[in-house]
mmCIF file of C-alpha atoms and ligand atoms in Angstrom:
data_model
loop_
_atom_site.group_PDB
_atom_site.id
_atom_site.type_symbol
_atom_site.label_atom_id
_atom_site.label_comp_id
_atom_site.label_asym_id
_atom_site.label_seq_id
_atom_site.Cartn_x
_atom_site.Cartn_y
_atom_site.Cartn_z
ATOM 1 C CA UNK A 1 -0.857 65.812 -42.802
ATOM 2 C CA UNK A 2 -0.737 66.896 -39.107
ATOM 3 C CA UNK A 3 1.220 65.016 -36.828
ATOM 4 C CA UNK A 4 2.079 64.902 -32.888
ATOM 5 C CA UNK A 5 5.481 63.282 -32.460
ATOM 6 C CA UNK A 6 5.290 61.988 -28.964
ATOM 7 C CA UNK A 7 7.909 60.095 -26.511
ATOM 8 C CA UNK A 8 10.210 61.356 -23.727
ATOM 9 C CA UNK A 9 13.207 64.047 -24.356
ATOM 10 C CA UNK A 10 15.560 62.704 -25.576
ATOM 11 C CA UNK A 11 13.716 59.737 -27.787
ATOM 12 C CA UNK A 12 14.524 60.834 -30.708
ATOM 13 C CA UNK A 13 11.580 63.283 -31.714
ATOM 14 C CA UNK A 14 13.710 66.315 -33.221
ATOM 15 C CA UNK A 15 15.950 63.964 -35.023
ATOM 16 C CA UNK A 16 12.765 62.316 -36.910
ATOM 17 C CA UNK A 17 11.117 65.617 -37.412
ATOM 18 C CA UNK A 18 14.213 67.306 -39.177
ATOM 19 C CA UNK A 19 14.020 63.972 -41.652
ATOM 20 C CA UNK A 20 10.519 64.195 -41.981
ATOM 21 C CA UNK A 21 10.746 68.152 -42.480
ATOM 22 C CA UNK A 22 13.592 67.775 -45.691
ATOM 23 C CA UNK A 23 11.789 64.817 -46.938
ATOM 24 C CA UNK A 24 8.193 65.370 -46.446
ATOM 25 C CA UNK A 25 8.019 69.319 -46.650
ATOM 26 C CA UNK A 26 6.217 69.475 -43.593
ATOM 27 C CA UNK A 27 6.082 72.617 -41.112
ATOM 28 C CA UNK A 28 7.967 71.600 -37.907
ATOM 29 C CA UNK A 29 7.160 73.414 -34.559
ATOM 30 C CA UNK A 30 8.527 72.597 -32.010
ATOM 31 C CA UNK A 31 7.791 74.368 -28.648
ATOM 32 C CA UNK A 32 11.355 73.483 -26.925
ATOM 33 C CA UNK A 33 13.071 75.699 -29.909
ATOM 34 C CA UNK A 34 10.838 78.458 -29.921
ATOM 35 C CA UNK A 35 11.617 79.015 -26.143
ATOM 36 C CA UNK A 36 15.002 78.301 -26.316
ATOM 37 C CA UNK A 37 15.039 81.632 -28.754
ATOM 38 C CA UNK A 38 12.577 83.514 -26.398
ATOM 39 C CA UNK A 39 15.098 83.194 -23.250
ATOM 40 C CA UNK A 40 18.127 83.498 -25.914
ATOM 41 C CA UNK A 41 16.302 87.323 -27.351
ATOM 42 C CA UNK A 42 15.056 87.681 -23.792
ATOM 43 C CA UNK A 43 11.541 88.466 -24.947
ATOM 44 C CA UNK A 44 8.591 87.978 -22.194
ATOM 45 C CA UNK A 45 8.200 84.918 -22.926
ATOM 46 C CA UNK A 46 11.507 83.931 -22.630
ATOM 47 C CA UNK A 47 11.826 85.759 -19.364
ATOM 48 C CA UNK A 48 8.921 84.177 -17.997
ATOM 49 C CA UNK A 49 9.849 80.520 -19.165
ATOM 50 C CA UNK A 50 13.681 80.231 -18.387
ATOM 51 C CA UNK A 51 13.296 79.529 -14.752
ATOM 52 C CA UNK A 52 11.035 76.511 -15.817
ATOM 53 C CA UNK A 53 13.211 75.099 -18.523
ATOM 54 C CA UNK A 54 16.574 75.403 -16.261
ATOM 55 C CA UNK A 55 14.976 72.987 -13.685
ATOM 56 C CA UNK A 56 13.603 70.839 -16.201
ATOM 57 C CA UNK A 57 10.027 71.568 -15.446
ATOM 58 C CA UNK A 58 7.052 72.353 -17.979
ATOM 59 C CA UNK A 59 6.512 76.343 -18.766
ATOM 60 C CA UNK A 60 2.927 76.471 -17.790
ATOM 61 C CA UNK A 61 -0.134 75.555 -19.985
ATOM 62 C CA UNK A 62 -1.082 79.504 -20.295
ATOM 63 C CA UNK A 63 1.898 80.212 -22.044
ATOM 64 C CA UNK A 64 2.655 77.303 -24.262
ATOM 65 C CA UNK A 65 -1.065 77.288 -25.284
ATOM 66 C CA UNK A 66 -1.081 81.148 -26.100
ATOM 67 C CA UNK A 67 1.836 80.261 -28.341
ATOM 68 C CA UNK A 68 0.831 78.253 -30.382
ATOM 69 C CA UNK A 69 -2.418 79.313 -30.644
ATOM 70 C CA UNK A 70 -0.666 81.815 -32.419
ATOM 71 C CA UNK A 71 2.201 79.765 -34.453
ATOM 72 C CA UNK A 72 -0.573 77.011 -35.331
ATOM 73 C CA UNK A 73 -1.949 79.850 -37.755
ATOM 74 C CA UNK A 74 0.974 81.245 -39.865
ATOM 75 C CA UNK A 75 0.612 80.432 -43.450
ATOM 76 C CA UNK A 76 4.014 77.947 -43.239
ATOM 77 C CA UNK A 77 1.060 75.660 -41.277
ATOM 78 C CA UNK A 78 -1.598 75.072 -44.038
ATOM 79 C CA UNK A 79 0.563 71.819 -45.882
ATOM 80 C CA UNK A 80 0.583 70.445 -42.701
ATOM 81 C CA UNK A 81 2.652 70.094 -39.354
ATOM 82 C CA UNK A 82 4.999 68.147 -37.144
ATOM 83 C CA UNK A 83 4.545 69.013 -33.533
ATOM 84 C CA UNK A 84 7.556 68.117 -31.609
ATOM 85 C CA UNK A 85 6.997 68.738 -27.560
ATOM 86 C CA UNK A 86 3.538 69.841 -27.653
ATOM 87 C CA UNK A 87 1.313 69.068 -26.296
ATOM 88 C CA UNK A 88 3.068 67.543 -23.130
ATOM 89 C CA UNK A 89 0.094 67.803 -20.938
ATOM 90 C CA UNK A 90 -3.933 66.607 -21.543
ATOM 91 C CA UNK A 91 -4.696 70.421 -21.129
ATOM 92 C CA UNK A 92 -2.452 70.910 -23.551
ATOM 93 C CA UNK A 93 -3.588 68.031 -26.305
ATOM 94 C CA UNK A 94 -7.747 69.175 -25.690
ATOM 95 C CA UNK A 95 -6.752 73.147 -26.162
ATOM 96 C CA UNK A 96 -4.354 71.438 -29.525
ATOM 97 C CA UNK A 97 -8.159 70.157 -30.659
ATOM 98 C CA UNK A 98 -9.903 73.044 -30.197
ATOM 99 C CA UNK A 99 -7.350 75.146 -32.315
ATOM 100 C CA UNK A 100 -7.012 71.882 -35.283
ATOM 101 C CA UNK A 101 -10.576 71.704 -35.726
ATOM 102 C CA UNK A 102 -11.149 75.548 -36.077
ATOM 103 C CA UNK A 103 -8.769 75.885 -38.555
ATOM 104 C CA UNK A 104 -10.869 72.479 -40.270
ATOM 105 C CA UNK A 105 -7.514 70.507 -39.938
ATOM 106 C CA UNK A 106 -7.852 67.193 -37.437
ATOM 107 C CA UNK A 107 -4.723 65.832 -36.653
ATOM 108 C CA UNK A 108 -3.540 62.381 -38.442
ATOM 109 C CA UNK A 109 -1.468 61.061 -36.292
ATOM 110 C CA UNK A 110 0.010 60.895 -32.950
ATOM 111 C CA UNK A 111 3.372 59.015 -33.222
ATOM 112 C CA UNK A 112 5.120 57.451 -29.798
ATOM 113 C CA UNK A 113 8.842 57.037 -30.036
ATOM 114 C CA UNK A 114 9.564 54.525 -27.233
ATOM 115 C CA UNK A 115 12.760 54.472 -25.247
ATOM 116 C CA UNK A 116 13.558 53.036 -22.226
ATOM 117 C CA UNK A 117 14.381 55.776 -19.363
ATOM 118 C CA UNK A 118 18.100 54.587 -18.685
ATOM 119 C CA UNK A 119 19.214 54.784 -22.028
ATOM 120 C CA UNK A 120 17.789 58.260 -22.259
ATOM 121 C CA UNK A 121 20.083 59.790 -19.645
ATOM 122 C CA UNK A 122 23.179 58.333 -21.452
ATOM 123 C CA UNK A 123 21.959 59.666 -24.696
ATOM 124 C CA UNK A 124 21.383 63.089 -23.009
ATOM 125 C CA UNK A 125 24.365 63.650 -21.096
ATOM 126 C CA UNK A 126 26.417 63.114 -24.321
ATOM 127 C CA UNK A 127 23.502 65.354 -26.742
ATOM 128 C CA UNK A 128 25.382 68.488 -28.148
ATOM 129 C CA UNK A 129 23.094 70.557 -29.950
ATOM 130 C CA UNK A 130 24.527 73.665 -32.456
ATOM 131 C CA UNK A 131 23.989 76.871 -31.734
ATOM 132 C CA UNK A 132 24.161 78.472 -35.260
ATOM 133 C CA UNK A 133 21.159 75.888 -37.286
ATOM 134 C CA UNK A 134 19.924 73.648 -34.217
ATOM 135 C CA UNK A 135 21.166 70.504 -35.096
ATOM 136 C CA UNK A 136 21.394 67.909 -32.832
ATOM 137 C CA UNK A 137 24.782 65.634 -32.807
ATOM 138 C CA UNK A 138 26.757 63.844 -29.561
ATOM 139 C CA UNK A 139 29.716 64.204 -28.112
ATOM 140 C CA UNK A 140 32.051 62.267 -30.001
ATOM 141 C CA UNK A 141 30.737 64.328 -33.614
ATOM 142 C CA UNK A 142 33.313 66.947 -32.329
ATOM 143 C CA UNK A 143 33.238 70.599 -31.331
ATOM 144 C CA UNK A 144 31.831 71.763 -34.926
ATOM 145 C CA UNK A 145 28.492 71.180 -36.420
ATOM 146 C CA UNK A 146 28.889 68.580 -39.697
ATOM 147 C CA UNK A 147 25.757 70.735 -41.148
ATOM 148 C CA UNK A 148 27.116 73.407 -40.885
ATOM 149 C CA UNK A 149 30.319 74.543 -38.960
ATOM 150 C CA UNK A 150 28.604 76.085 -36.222
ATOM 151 C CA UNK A 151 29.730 75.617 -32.489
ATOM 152 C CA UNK A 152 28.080 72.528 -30.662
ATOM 153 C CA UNK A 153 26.812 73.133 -27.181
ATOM 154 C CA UNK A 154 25.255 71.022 -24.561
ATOM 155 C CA UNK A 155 22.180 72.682 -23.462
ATOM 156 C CA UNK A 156 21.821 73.394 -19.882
ATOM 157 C CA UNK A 157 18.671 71.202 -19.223
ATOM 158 C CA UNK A 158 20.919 68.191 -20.540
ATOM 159 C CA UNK A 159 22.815 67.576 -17.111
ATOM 160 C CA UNK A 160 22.007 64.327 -15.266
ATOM 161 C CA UNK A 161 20.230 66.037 -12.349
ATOM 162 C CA UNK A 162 18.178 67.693 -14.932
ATOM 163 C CA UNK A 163 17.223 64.948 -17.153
ATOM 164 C CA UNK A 164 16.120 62.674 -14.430
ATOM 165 C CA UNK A 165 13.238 65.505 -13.479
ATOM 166 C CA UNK A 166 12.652 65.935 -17.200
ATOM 167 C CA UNK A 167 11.959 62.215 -17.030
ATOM 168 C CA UNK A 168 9.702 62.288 -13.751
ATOM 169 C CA UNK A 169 7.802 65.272 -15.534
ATOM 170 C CA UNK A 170 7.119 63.078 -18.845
ATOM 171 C CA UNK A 171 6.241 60.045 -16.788
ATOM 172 C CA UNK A 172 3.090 62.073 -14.511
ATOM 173 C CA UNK A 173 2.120 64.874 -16.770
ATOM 174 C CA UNK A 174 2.941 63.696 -20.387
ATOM 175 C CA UNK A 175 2.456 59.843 -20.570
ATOM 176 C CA UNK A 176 -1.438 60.067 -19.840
ATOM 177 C CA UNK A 177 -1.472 61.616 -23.662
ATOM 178 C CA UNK A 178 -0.366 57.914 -24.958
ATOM 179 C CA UNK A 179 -3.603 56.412 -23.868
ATOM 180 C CA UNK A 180 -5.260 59.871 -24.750
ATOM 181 C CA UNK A 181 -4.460 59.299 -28.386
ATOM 182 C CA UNK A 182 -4.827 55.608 -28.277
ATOM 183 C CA UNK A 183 -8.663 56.932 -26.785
ATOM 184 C CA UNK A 184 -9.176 58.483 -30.469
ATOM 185 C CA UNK A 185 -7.371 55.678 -32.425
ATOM 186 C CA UNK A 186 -4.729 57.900 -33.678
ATOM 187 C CA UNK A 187 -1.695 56.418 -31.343
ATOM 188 C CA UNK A 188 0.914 54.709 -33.400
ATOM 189 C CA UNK A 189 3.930 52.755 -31.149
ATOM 190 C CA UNK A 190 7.500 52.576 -32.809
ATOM 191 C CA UNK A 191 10.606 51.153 -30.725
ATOM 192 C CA UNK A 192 12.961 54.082 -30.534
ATOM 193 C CA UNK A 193 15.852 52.173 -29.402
ATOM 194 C CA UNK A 194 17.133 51.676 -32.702
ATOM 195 C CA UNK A 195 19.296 53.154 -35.138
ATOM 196 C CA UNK A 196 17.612 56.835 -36.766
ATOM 197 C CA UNK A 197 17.113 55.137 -39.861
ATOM 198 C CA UNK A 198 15.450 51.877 -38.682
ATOM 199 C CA UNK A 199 13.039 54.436 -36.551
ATOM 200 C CA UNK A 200 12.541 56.419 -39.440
ATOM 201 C CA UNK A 201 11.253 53.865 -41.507
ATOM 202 C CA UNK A 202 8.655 52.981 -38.971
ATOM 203 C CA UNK A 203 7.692 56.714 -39.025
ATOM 204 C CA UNK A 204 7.055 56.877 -42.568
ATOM 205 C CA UNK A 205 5.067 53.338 -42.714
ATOM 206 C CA UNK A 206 2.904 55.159 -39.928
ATOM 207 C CA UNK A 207 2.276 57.820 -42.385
HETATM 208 P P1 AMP B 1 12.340 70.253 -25.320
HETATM 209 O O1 AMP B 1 13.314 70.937 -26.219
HETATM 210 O O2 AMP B 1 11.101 69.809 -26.040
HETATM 211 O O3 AMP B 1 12.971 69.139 -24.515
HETATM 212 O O4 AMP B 1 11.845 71.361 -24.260
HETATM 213 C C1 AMP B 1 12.758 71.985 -23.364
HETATM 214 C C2 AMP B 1 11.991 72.579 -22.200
HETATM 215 O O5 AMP B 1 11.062 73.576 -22.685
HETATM 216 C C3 AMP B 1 11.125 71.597 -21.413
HETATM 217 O O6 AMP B 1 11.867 70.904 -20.423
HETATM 218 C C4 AMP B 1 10.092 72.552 -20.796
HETATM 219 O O7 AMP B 1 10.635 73.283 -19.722
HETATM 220 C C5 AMP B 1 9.844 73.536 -21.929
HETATM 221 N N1 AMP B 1 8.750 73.088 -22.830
HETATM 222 C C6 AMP B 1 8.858 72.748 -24.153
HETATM 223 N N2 AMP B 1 7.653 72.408 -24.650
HETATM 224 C C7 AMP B 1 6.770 72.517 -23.631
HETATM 225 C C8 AMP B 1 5.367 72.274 -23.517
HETATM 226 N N3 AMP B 1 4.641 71.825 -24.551
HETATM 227 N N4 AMP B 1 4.793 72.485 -22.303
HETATM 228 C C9 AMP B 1 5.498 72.953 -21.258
HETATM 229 N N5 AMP B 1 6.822 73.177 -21.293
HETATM 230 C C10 AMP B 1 7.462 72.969 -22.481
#
């Protein structure tokens, strides 16, 4: 099963891909981690895609495509795959076709996890994130992962100022992918303003 999980930061997409990653056994890529470790090893990559991510815009088609042109065909892929950020753009979801149907594996599913704009900033401002096993927690969870004991961070694209781009980006660049999917009938809409277990039972009946 390949699946796009779709929706603006902070809706909820990581959250339902880690459940649907322990539960389902899927692969889980998601573009937003992998660069986070490029600027953190200060690879190329990285280098070239920290400036981007610190202002909250989108790391340029080029690069994100390159990448996972090449992370789309490790050998964790071939059960299937949760894609969690990508594509954000239509380049991006036509270039995501090209490399699905040479490897002879169409995508499923595009899941949309809807929240309303204002409640994302408050969820974002208070997001704390671990740096040790990525987990994603708020504020009030404390200074210490509960998965692990690891320190809990707020990343530096979670600011207010920051978030509010992030959230004009997704509205011009990324939102013309909902009615791209709903195009080729594989758009399913859940309310993401909900408790993570309500949501994820909506993700799994979309399954
Ligand atoms: P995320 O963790 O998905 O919120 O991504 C964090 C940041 O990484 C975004 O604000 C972008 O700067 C960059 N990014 C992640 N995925 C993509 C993508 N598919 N296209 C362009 N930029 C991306």
């Amino acid at each position: 099963m390949n699946i796009v999980l779709l929706g603006a930061p902070g809706a909820g997409k990581g959250t339902q891909a880690a459940r649907l990653v322990s539960e389902e056994g899927l692969c889980h890529i998601s573009t937003g981690d992998i660069l986070r470790a490029a600027v953190k090893n200060e690879t190329e990559l990285g280098k070239k895609a920290k400036e981007y991510m610190d202002a909250g815009e989108l790391v340029p088609d080029e690069l994100i495509i390159d990448l996972m042109r090449e992370r789309i065909q490790q050998p964790d892929t071939e059960k299937g795959v949760i894609l969690d950020g990508f594509p954000r753009t239509t380049t991006q979801a036509v270039a995501l076709d090209g490399m699905l149907n040479e490897l002879g594996r169409p995508l499923d599913v595009a899941i949309l996890i809807d929240v309303d704009p204002e409640v994302i900033v408050k969820r974002l401002s208070s997001r704390r994130m671990c740096r040790a096993c990525g987990a994603i927690g708020t504020e009030a969870d404390g200074a210490s992962c509960k998965a692990c004991g690891g320190e809990m961070y707020q990343r530096d694209d979670d600011n207010e100022k920051t978030v509010r781009n992030r959230l004009e980006v997704y509205e011009k660049s990324t939102s013309p992918l909902i009615d791209y999917y709903r195009g080729c009938e594989l758009l399913v809409s859940i309310d993401g303003d909900r408790d993570p277990d309500e949501v994820y039972a909506d993700v799994k009946a979309a399954l």
